Structures are given as C-alpha cells and as structure tokens.
Coordinates of C-alpha atoms in Angstrom, one line a residue:
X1 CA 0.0 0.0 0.0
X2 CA 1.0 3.5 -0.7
X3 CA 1.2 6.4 1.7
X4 CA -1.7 8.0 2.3
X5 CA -0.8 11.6 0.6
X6 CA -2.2 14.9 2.0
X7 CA -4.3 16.8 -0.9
X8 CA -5.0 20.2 -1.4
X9 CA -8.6 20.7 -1.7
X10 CA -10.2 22.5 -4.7
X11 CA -12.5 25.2 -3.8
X12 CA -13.8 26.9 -6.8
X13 CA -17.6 27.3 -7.9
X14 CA -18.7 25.0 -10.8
X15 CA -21.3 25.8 -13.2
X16 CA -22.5 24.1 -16.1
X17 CA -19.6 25.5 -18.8
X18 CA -18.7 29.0 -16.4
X19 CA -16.0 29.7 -14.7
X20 CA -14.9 32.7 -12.9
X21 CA -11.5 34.0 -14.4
X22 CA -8.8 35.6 -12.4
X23 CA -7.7 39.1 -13.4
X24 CA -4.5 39.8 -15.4
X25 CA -3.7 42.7 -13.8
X26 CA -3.5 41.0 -10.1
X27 CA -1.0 39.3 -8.9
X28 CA -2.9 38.2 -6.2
X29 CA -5.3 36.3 -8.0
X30 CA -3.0 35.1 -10.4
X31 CA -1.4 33.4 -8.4
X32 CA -4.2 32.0 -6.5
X33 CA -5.8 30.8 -10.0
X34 CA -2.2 28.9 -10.1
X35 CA -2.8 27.2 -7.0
X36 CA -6.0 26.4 -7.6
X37 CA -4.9 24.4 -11.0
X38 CA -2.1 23.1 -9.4
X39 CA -4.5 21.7 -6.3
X40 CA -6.9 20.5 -9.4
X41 CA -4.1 18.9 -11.3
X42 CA -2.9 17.1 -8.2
X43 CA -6.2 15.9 -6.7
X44 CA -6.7 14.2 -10.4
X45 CA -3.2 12.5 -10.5
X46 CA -3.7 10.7 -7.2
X47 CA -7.3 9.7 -7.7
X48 CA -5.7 8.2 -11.2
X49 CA -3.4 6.6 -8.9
X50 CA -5.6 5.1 -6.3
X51 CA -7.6 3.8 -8.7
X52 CA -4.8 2.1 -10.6
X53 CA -3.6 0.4 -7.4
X54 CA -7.2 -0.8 -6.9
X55 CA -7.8 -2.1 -10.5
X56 CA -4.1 -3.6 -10.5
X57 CA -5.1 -5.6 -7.8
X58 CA -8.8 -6.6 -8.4
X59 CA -8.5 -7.2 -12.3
X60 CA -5.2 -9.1 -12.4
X61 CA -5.2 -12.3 -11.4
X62 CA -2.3 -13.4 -8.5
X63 CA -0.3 -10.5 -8.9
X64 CA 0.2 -12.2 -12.8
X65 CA -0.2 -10.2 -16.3
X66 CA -3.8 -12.4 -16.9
X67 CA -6.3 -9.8 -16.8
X68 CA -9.7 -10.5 -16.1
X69 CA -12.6 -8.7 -17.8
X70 CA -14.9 -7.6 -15.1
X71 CA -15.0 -6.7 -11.2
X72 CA -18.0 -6.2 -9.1
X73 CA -16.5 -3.8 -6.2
X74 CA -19.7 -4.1 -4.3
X75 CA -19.4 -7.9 -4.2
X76 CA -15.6 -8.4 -4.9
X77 CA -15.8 -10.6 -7.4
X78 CA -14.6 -11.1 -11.1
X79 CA -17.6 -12.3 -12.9
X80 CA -16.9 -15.6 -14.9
X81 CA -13.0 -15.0 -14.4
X82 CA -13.7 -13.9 -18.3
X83 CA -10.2 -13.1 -19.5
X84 CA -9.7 -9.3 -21.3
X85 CA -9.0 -9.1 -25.2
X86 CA -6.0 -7.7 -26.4
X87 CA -7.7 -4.0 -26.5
X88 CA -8.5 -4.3 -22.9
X89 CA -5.4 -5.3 -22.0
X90 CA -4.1 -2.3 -23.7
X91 CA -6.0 -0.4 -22.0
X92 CA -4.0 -0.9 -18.8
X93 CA -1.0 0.3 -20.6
X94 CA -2.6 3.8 -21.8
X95 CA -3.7 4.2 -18.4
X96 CA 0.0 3.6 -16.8
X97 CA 1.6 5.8 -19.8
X98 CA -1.2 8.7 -18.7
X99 CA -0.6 8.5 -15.2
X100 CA 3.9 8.8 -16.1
X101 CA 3.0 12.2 -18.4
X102 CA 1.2 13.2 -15.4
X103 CA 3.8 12.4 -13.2
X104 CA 6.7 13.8 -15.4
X105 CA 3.8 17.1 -15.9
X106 CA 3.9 17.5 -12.3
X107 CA 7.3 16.9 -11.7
X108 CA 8.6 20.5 -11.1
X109 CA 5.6 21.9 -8.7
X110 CA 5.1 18.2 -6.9
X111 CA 8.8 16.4 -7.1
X112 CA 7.6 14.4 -4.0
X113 CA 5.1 12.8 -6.0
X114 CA 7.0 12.2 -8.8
X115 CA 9.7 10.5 -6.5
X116 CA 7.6 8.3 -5.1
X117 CA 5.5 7.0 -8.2
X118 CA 7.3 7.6 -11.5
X119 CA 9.8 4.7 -11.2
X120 CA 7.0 2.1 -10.2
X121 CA 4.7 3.1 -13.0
X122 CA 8.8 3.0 -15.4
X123 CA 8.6 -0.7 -14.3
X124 CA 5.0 -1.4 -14.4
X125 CA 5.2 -0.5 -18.1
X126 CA 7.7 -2.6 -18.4
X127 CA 5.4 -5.4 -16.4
X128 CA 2.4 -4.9 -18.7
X129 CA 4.7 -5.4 -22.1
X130 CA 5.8 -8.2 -20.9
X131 CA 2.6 -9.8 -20.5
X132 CA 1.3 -8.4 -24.1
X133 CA 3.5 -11.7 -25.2
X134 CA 0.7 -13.7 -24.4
X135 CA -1.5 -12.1 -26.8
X136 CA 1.2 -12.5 -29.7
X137 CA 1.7 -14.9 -32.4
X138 CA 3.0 -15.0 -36.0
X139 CA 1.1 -16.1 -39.4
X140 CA 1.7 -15.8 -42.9
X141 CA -0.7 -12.8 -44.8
X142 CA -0.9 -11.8 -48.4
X143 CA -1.7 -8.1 -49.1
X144 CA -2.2 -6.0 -51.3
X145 CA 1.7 -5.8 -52.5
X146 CA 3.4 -8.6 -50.8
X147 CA 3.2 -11.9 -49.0
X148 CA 4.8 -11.9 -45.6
X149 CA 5.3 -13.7 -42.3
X150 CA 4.4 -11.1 -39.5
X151 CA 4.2 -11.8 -36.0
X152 CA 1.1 -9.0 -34.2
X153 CA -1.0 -9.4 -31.5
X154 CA -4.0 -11.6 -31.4
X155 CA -7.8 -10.8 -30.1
X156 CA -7.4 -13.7 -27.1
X157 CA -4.7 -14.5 -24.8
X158 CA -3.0 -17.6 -24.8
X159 CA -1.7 -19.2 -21.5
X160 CA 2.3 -19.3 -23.5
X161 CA 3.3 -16.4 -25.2
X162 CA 3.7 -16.7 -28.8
X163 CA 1.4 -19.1 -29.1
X164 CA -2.1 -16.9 -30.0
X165 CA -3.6 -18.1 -33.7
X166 CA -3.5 -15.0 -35.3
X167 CA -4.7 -15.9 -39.0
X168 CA -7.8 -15.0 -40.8
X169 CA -9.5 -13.0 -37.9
X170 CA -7.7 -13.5 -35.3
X171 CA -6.2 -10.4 -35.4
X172 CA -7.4 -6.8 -36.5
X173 CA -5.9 -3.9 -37.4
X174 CA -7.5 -1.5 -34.9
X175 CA -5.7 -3.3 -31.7
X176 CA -2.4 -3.3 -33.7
X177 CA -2.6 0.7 -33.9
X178 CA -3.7 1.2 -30.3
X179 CA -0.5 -1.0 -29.3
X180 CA 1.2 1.7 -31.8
X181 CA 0.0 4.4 -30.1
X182 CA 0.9 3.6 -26.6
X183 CA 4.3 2.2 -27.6
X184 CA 5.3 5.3 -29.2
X185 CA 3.9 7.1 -26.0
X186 CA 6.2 5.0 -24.0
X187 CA 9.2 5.4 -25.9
X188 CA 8.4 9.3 -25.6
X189 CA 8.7 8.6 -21.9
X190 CA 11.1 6.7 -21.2
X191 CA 13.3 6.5 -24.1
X192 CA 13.6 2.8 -24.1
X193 CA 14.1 2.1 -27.7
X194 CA 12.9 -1.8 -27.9
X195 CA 9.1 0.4 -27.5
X196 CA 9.9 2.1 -30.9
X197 CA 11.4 -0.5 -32.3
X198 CA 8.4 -2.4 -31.5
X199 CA 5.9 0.6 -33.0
X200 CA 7.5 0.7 -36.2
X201 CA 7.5 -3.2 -36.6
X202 CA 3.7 -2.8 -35.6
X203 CA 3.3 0.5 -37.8
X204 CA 4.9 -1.5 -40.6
X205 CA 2.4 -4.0 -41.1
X206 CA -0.9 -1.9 -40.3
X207 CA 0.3 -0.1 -42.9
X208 CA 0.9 -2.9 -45.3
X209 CA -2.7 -3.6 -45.0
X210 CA -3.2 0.1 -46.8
X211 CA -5.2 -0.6 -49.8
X212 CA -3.1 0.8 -52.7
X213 CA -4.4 -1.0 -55.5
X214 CA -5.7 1.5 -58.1
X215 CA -8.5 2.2 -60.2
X216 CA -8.4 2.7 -63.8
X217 CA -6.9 6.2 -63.6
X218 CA -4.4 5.3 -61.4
X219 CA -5.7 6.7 -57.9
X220 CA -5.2 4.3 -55.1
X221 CA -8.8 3.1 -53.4
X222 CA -7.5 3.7 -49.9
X223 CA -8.5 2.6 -46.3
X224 CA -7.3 0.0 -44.3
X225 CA -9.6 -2.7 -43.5
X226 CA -10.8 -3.7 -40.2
X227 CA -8.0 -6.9 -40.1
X228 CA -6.0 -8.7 -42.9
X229 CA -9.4 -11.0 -42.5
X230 CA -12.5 -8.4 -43.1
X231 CA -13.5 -6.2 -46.1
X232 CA -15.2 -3.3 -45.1
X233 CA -12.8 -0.6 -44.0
X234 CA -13.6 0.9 -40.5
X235 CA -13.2 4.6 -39.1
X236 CA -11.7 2.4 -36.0
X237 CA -8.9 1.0 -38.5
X238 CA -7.7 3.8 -40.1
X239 CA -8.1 7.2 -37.7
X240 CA -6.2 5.5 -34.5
X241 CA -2.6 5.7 -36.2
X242 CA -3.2 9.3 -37.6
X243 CA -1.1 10.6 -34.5
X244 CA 1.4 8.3 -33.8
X245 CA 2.2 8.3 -37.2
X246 CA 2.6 12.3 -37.1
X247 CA 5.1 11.6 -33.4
X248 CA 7.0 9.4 -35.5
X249 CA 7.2 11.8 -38.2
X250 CA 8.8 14.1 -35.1
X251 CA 11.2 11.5 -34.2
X252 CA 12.9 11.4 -37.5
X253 CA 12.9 14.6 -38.4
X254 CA 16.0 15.8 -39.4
X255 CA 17.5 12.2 -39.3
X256 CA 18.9 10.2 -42.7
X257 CA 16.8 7.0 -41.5
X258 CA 15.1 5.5 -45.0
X259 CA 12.6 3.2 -45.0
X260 CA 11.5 0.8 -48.1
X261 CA 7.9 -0.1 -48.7
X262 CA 6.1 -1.7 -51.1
X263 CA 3.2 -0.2 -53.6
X264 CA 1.4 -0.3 -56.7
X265 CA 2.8 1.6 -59.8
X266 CA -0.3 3.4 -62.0
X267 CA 0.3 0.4 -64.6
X268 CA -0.4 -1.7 -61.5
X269 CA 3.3 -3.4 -60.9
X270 CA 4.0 -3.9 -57.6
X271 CA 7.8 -2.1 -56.8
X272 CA 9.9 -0.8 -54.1
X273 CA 10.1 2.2 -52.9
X274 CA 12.7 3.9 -50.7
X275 CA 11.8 7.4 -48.6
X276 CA 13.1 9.3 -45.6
X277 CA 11.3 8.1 -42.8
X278 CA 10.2 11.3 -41.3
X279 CA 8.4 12.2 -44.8
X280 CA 7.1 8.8 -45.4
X281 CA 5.6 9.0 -41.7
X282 CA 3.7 12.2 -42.2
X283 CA 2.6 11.6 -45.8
X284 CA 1.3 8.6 -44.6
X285 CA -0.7 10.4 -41.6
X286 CA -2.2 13.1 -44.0
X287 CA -3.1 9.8 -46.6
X288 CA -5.2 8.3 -43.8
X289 CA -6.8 11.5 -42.8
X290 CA -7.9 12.6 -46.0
X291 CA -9.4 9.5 -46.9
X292 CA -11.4 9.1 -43.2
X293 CA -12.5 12.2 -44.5
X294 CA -13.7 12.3 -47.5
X295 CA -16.0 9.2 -47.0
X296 CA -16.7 8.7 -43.2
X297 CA -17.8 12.3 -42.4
X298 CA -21.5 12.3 -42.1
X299 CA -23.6 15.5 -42.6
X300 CA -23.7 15.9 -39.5
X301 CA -20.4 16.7 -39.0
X302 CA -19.3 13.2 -36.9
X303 CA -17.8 10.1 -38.2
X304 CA -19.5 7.4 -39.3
X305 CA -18.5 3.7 -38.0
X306 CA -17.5 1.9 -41.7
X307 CA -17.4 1.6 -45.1
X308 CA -18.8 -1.2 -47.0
X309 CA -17.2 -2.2 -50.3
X310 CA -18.0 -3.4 -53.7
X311 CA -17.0 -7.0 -53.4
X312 CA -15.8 -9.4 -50.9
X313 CA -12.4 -10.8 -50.4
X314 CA -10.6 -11.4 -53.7
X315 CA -7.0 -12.1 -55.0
X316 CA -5.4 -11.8 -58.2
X317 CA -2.1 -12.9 -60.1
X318 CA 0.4 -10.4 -61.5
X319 CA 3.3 -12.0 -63.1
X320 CA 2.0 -15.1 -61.3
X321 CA 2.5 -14.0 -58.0
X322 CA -1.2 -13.8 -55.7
X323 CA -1.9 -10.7 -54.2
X324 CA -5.0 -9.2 -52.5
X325 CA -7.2 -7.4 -54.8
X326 CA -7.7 -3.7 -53.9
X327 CA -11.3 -3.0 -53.0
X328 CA -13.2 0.5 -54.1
X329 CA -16.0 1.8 -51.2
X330 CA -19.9 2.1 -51.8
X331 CA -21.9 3.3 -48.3
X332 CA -21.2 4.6 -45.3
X333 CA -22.6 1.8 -42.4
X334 CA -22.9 1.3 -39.1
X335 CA -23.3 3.9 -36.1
X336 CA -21.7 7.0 -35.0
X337 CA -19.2 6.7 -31.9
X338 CA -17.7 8.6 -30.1
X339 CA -14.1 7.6 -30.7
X340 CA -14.3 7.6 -34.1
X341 CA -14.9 11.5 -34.2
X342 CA -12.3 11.2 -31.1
X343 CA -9.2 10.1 -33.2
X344 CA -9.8 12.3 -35.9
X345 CA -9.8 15.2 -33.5
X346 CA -6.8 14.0 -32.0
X347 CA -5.2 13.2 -35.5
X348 CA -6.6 16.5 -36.8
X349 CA -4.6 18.3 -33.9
X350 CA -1.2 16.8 -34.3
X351 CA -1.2 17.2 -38.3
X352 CA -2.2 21.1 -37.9
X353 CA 0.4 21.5 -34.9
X354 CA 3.1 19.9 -37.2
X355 CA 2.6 21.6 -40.6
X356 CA 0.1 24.6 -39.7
X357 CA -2.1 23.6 -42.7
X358 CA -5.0 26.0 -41.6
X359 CA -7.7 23.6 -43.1
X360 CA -7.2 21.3 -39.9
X361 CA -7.1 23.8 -37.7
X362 CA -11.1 24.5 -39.1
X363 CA -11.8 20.7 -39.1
X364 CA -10.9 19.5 -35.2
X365 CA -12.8 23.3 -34.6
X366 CA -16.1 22.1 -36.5
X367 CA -15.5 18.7 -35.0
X368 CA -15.6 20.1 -31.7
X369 CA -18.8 21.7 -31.9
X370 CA -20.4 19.2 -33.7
X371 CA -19.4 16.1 -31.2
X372 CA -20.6 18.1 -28.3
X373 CA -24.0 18.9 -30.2
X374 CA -24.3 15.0 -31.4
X375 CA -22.9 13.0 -28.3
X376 CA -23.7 15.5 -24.9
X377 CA -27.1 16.0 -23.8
X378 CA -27.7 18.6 -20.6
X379 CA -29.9 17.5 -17.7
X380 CA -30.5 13.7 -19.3
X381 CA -29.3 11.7 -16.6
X382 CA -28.7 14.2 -13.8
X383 CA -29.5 18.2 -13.8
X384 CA -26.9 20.7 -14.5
X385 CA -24.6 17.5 -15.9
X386 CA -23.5 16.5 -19.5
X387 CA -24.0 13.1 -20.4
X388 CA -22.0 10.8 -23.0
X389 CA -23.4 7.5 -24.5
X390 CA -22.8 4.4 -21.9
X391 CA -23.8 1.4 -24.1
X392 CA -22.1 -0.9 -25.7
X393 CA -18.2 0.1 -24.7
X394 CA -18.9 3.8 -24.9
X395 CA -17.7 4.8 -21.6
X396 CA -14.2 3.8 -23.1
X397 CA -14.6 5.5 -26.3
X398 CA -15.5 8.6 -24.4
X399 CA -12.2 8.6 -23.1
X400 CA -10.7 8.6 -26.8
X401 CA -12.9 11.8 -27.5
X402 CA -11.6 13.1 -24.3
X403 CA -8.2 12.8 -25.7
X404 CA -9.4 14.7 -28.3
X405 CA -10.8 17.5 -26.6
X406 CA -7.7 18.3 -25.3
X407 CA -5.5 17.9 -27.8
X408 CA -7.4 20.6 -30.0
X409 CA -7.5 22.5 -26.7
X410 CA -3.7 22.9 -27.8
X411 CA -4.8 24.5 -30.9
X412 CA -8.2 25.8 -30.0
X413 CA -8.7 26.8 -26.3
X414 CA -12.5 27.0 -26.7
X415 CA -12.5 23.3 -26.3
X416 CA -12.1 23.9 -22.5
X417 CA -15.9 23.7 -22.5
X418 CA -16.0 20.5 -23.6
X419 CA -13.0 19.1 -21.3
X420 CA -15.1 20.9 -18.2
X421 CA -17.8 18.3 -18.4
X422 CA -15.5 15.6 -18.6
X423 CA -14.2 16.5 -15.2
X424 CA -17.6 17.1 -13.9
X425 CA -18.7 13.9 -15.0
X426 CA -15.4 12.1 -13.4
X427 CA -15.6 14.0 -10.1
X428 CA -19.4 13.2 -9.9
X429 CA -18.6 9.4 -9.7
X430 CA -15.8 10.0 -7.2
X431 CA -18.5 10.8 -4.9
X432 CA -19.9 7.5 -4.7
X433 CA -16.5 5.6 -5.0
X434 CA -16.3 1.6 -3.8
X435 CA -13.4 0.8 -3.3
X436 CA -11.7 3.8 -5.3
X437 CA -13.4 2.5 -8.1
X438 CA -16.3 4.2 -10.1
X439 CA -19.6 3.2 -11.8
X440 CA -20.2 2.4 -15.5
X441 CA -22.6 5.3 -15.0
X442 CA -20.5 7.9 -13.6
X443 CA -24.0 10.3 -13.2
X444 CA -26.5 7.8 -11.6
X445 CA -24.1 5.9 -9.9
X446 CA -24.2 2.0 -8.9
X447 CA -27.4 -0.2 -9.0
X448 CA -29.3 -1.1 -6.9
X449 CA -28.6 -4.8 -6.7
X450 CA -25.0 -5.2 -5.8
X451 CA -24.7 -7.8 -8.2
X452 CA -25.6 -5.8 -11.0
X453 CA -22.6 -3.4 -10.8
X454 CA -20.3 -5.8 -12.5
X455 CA -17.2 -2.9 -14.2
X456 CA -15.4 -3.6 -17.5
X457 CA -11.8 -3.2 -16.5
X458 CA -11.5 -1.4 -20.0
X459 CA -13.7 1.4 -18.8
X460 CA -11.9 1.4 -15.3
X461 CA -8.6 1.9 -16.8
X462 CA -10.7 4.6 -19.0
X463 CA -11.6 6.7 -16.4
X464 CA -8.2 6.0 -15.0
X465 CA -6.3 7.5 -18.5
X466 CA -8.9 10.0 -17.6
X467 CA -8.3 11.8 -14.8
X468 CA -4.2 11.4 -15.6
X469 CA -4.9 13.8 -18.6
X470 CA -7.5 15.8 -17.2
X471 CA -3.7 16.4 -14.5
X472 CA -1.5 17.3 -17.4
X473 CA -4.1 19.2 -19.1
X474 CA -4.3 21.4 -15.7
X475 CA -0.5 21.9 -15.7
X476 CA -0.4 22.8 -19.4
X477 CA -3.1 24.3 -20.4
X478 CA -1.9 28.2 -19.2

C-alpha cells in the first residue's frame, strides 16, 4: 500500500460551462488561479493513482499479467473469471503511460510525487509489455503488394506467449494501432528504444494492410480494413494511427533513416520504394486522414462507423505472383461513436500542430462543436450534468474523445468547455467511490442490486487515463 498523501482541496464554484476568471492585472489572483490548478491537477493524479492500485489488484489475477474482464466492487468478485481481449489489455497500458505524463507534468511543482510514483509506474510499463507476449503470435498474410510472415498481437490470450492463432480474424488492425500508439507514448517517456522499435514493426504491417491497389486512372482506393481477414474498412482501423504516425514523423525529423515499402505503380506493378522516414511517416498520416475524411464524415459533421465495399475478399495474379485485390468503397454503415470522431480530433490536432495547414485547424474546430452537439445531452441523466453514451463500450470511447478535446485544446482553447464536463462527469462518480473504483454510470451511480454493478476493467482503466490527462491538461493548459 502506498502512503496515504495529503491533498489540497479545490474550492472553486462550478457551473454548467462557467467559470470565474482571475484578473491579469492581479498578482494576487494570479497566483491563486495557479494554486487552484495546481491543487486541481494534483487531486486528479492521485485519484488516477488510487484507482490504478485498486484495479491492478482486483482485475489481475495473483499479482500475474492475466487480466480479467470484469469486477463487481460491491461484491468483490470477477464475474466468470472472463479473461480481457487484447484491447482491454491495452487499455491498462494507456492508463499507466497517462498516469507517467502526469507524473513527469507535475514533476517541477510536486517532485515528491514524482519520487515516489514515477519509477513504479517506469517498471509497471515494463510489467504490462511483458505480458502483451501472451496475446502474440506470428502467421503468414498476403496483401495487397506482398506476401509476408508477420508476428502481431492476437484478439485472445493464450496461457504461453507466442502461441495466440492470429490468422484470418484472429487479429485486426485496430488493436495493432492502439499498441502503436501507446508504444510510441512509451518510448516518448522513457526512451527505451525496444518500444519504438516495437511501434514501427507494428506500424509496418498496419500499414501494409493500406489498400493501394488503383482504379483505372491510377488513384489508389484507400483505407485500411478492419483486419487482414475483413472487407469493409472501418473509421476504428484507419483514424487510430493518424497521430502516432505524425510523433514518428517528429522523431525522424531531421534524421537520414530510409525506409523501403512496397506499392502499386499506376500500370499496377507492384515495386519498391525507398523514402526518408520522417516524410514517409507524415505523408502517410495526411493519406489516412484525408481518406477518413472524405467518405466517413457524415452531414452531420461526426464520423461514421465503416465503409462497405463493392465486393468481398478477392485475390489476383500479377506475373504469377497472388496478391489481395484492392477494393473501391460504396456506403457509409454502421453507427456513430464517439471515438471515431475522437481520433480524428486528435489526429486533426497533431497534423495542424506539425505543418500549420489551416484547413485542420477548421476541421478539429467544426468537429468540436459538432461532437458536443451530437454526443452530450444537458440534464439527461442528472440536472446541471453532461452526459455521453454508456452502451455498448462507450464509456471507453469517451475517453478517446476526451483525448481529443484536449489535444485541440492545444490548438483551440474553446475546447475547455467540452473538457469541463468531462471533469464534472469524473468528479461526480468519485463521490460514490467503492473501493476507489467508479460506476459504469458515472452520473446515476451503482445499481441497486450489488450484483448488477459488474465494471469492465476497460472502462476502469478509462476513467483512470482519464483523470491522468485531465492532471496534465491542468498543468499545461496556461
């Protein structure tokens, strides 16, 4: 058990989007609207850390990497010992990496935290890689230019690492890119170079499963499907690696590193390619965009969920080699969540902060307004409160648009509205806490038979990743 730490209590009137601002002309109240966000910014780091110690301990099994699905604080008990996919498992890592930016955030106004938790969480990292092993296993896949043994990262968990069957569907895309985009978070944290070593292996074959085959004018189809094993190409397969790809692009800027890739000439030969890696990076993260763009944005102005395409799985031989046909898109399909709109907002924000195209800087702008307007709706489940969707895994993808939020923040401060309600929401469930763990429902709280309160340990480490960011976004946002 940790120390029990003294807090510093945040006294500041709340309403719905208002807050009072301190004048810029007192020195006085400047520097008590600094306290104030430094209190705020540390009250969220260690309720992110309380909780992690409680869902370390109720959702992995024996003090072993084997995490279980669901917990029932009220009744303390994992229902059906149900073990977590791949995606929940990674969820556990975002969490950890959230809680060391917070930590590294804080280090200069709260060193004593730092002190005491940022080494841990360096070797819990470390803990929770390790154990992604026994999601990993290797298979043979033809694509669209190539045929090549890759070993990714299954759906299920084996009980030996290396061992998962990760043909046909066993493995999707999506969960490939959220590994990409926590490794390349890690490496940014600790500079331990077998995480980005890892993310480009990873970032590699995600985008190997780019459809560059070409229509008759020579214009790639685009999109990435939702694994080597599906056709229709989801918003949740292509948006995710936007940003990583753009921090990648940071990482090599300026370096000679080449990479070699293969693609599909207008006469449709397959070839190599070489490029600098920091170009290739980038280009790619504008590629992905555009095309999320230009046929998942809805009227609306959210994301839609897919794609569907023309035809279903096909190959073809060129030269008498087999490849994957390419596949053009006909309707959008499926519903509109709220991380798909998250991860553009979030890919939108990195892209504009990198090359200052203006037209993204409108996009995550008009995204912002028209997420709030689509998925938050005043006084439904408690007065004076905003509430997001909660079915289905919502209460996860919330914390992707979260994300979001506050990395246009960064570009677009009006998005503080937006991230208000997200603390308001978090701080709501704190208040009826078991066990320093929170509802499903952070608004109406936990039902009424205790055991009915069953919590995905995806959305637990959600909240967690939560109020870690909600603590750096405190400390940076002035």
């Amino acid at each position: 058990m940790t120390k029990k730490i003294l807090l510093s209590f945040w006294a500041a009137t709340i309403g719905t989007l208002c807050f009072t601002s301190c004048s810029s002309d007192s020195s006085e109240d400047s520097s008590a609207q600094e306290n104030t966000t430094e209190s705020v910014a540390e009250e969220n780091l260690v309720r992110a850390v309380s909780m992690m110690e409680a869902a370390i301990e109720h959702y992995f099994t024996g003090g072993t990497t084997k995490l279980l699905r669901y917990y029932n604080p009220l009744t303390n008990a994992n229902k059906d010992n149900e073990v977590g996919s791949v995606w929940m498992y990674t969820s556990s890592i975002e969490a950890t990496n959230a809680i060391l930016q917070a930590l590294t955030d804080i280090r200069s106004s709260k060193p004593e935290l730092y002190e005491q938790y940022y080494q841990k969480y360096v070797s819990q990292l470390a803990w929770l890689y390790d154990g992604l092993e026994y999601y990993a296993g290797t298979f043979t896949h033809r694509s669209y230019t190539q045929t090549k043994e890759w070993t990714v990262y299954g759906v299920d968990r084996s009980e030996s690492k290396g061992n998962v069957n990760v043909g046909g569907i066993g493995n999707v895309y999506d969960d490939q890119e959220w590994l990409i985009h926590e490794l390349v978070h890690s490496y940014q944290l600790t500079s331990n170079s077998s995480y980005l070593s890892k993310a480009e292996y990873l970032t590699d074959y995600v985008l190997d499963g780019w459809d560059c085959d070409v229509d008759a004018e020579g214009n790639e189809f685009g999109g990435i499907t939702w694994g080597p094993g599906y056709d229709t190409k989801h918003a949740c397969s292509n948006a995710p690696i936007i940003a990583p790809l753009v921090w990648l692009h940071e990482i090599y800027k300026g370096q000679p590193d080449v990479i070699k890739y293969r693609t599909i000439q207008p006469n449709r030969q397959r070839v190599e390619v070489e490029k600098s890696k920091a170009e290739y990076y980038l280009a790619f993260a504008e590629k992905i965009y555009n095309w999320q763009k230009r046929y998942l944005l809805k009227d609306d102005g959210v994301y839609s969920d897919l794609m569907e395409v023309s035809h279903p799985y096909q190959t073809e031989n060129v030269d008498g080699i087999e490849y994957r046909q390419g596949n053009p898109v006909t309707n959008q399909a499926g519903s509109s969540y709220t991380y798909n709109s998250g991860t553009m907002l979030s890919g939108g924000a990195e892209l504009y902060r990198v090359t200052g195209n203006a037209e993204y800087l409108t996009d995550i702008q008009q995204l912002t307004s028209a997420t709030f307007s689509y998925f938050a709706h005043l006084g439904e489940a408690k007065d004076g409160y905003y509430s997001y969707p909660i079915e289905g895994f919502s209460p996860w993808f919330n914390d992707v648009l979260l994300t979001g939020y506050i990395k246009t923040y960064n570009q677009y401060s009006a998005a503080s509205a937006q991230i208000a309600t997200f603390q308001q929401n978090l701080d709501n469930g704190w208040t009826v806490k078991q066990g320093n763990l929170l509802p499903v429902n952070l608004l109406v709280g936990w039902a009424k038979q205790p055991d009915q309160n069953n919590v995905e340990a995806l959305f637990t480490f959600g909240y967690i990743s939560e109020y870690a960011q909600l603590s750096s976004y405190e400390l940076n946002k002035n």
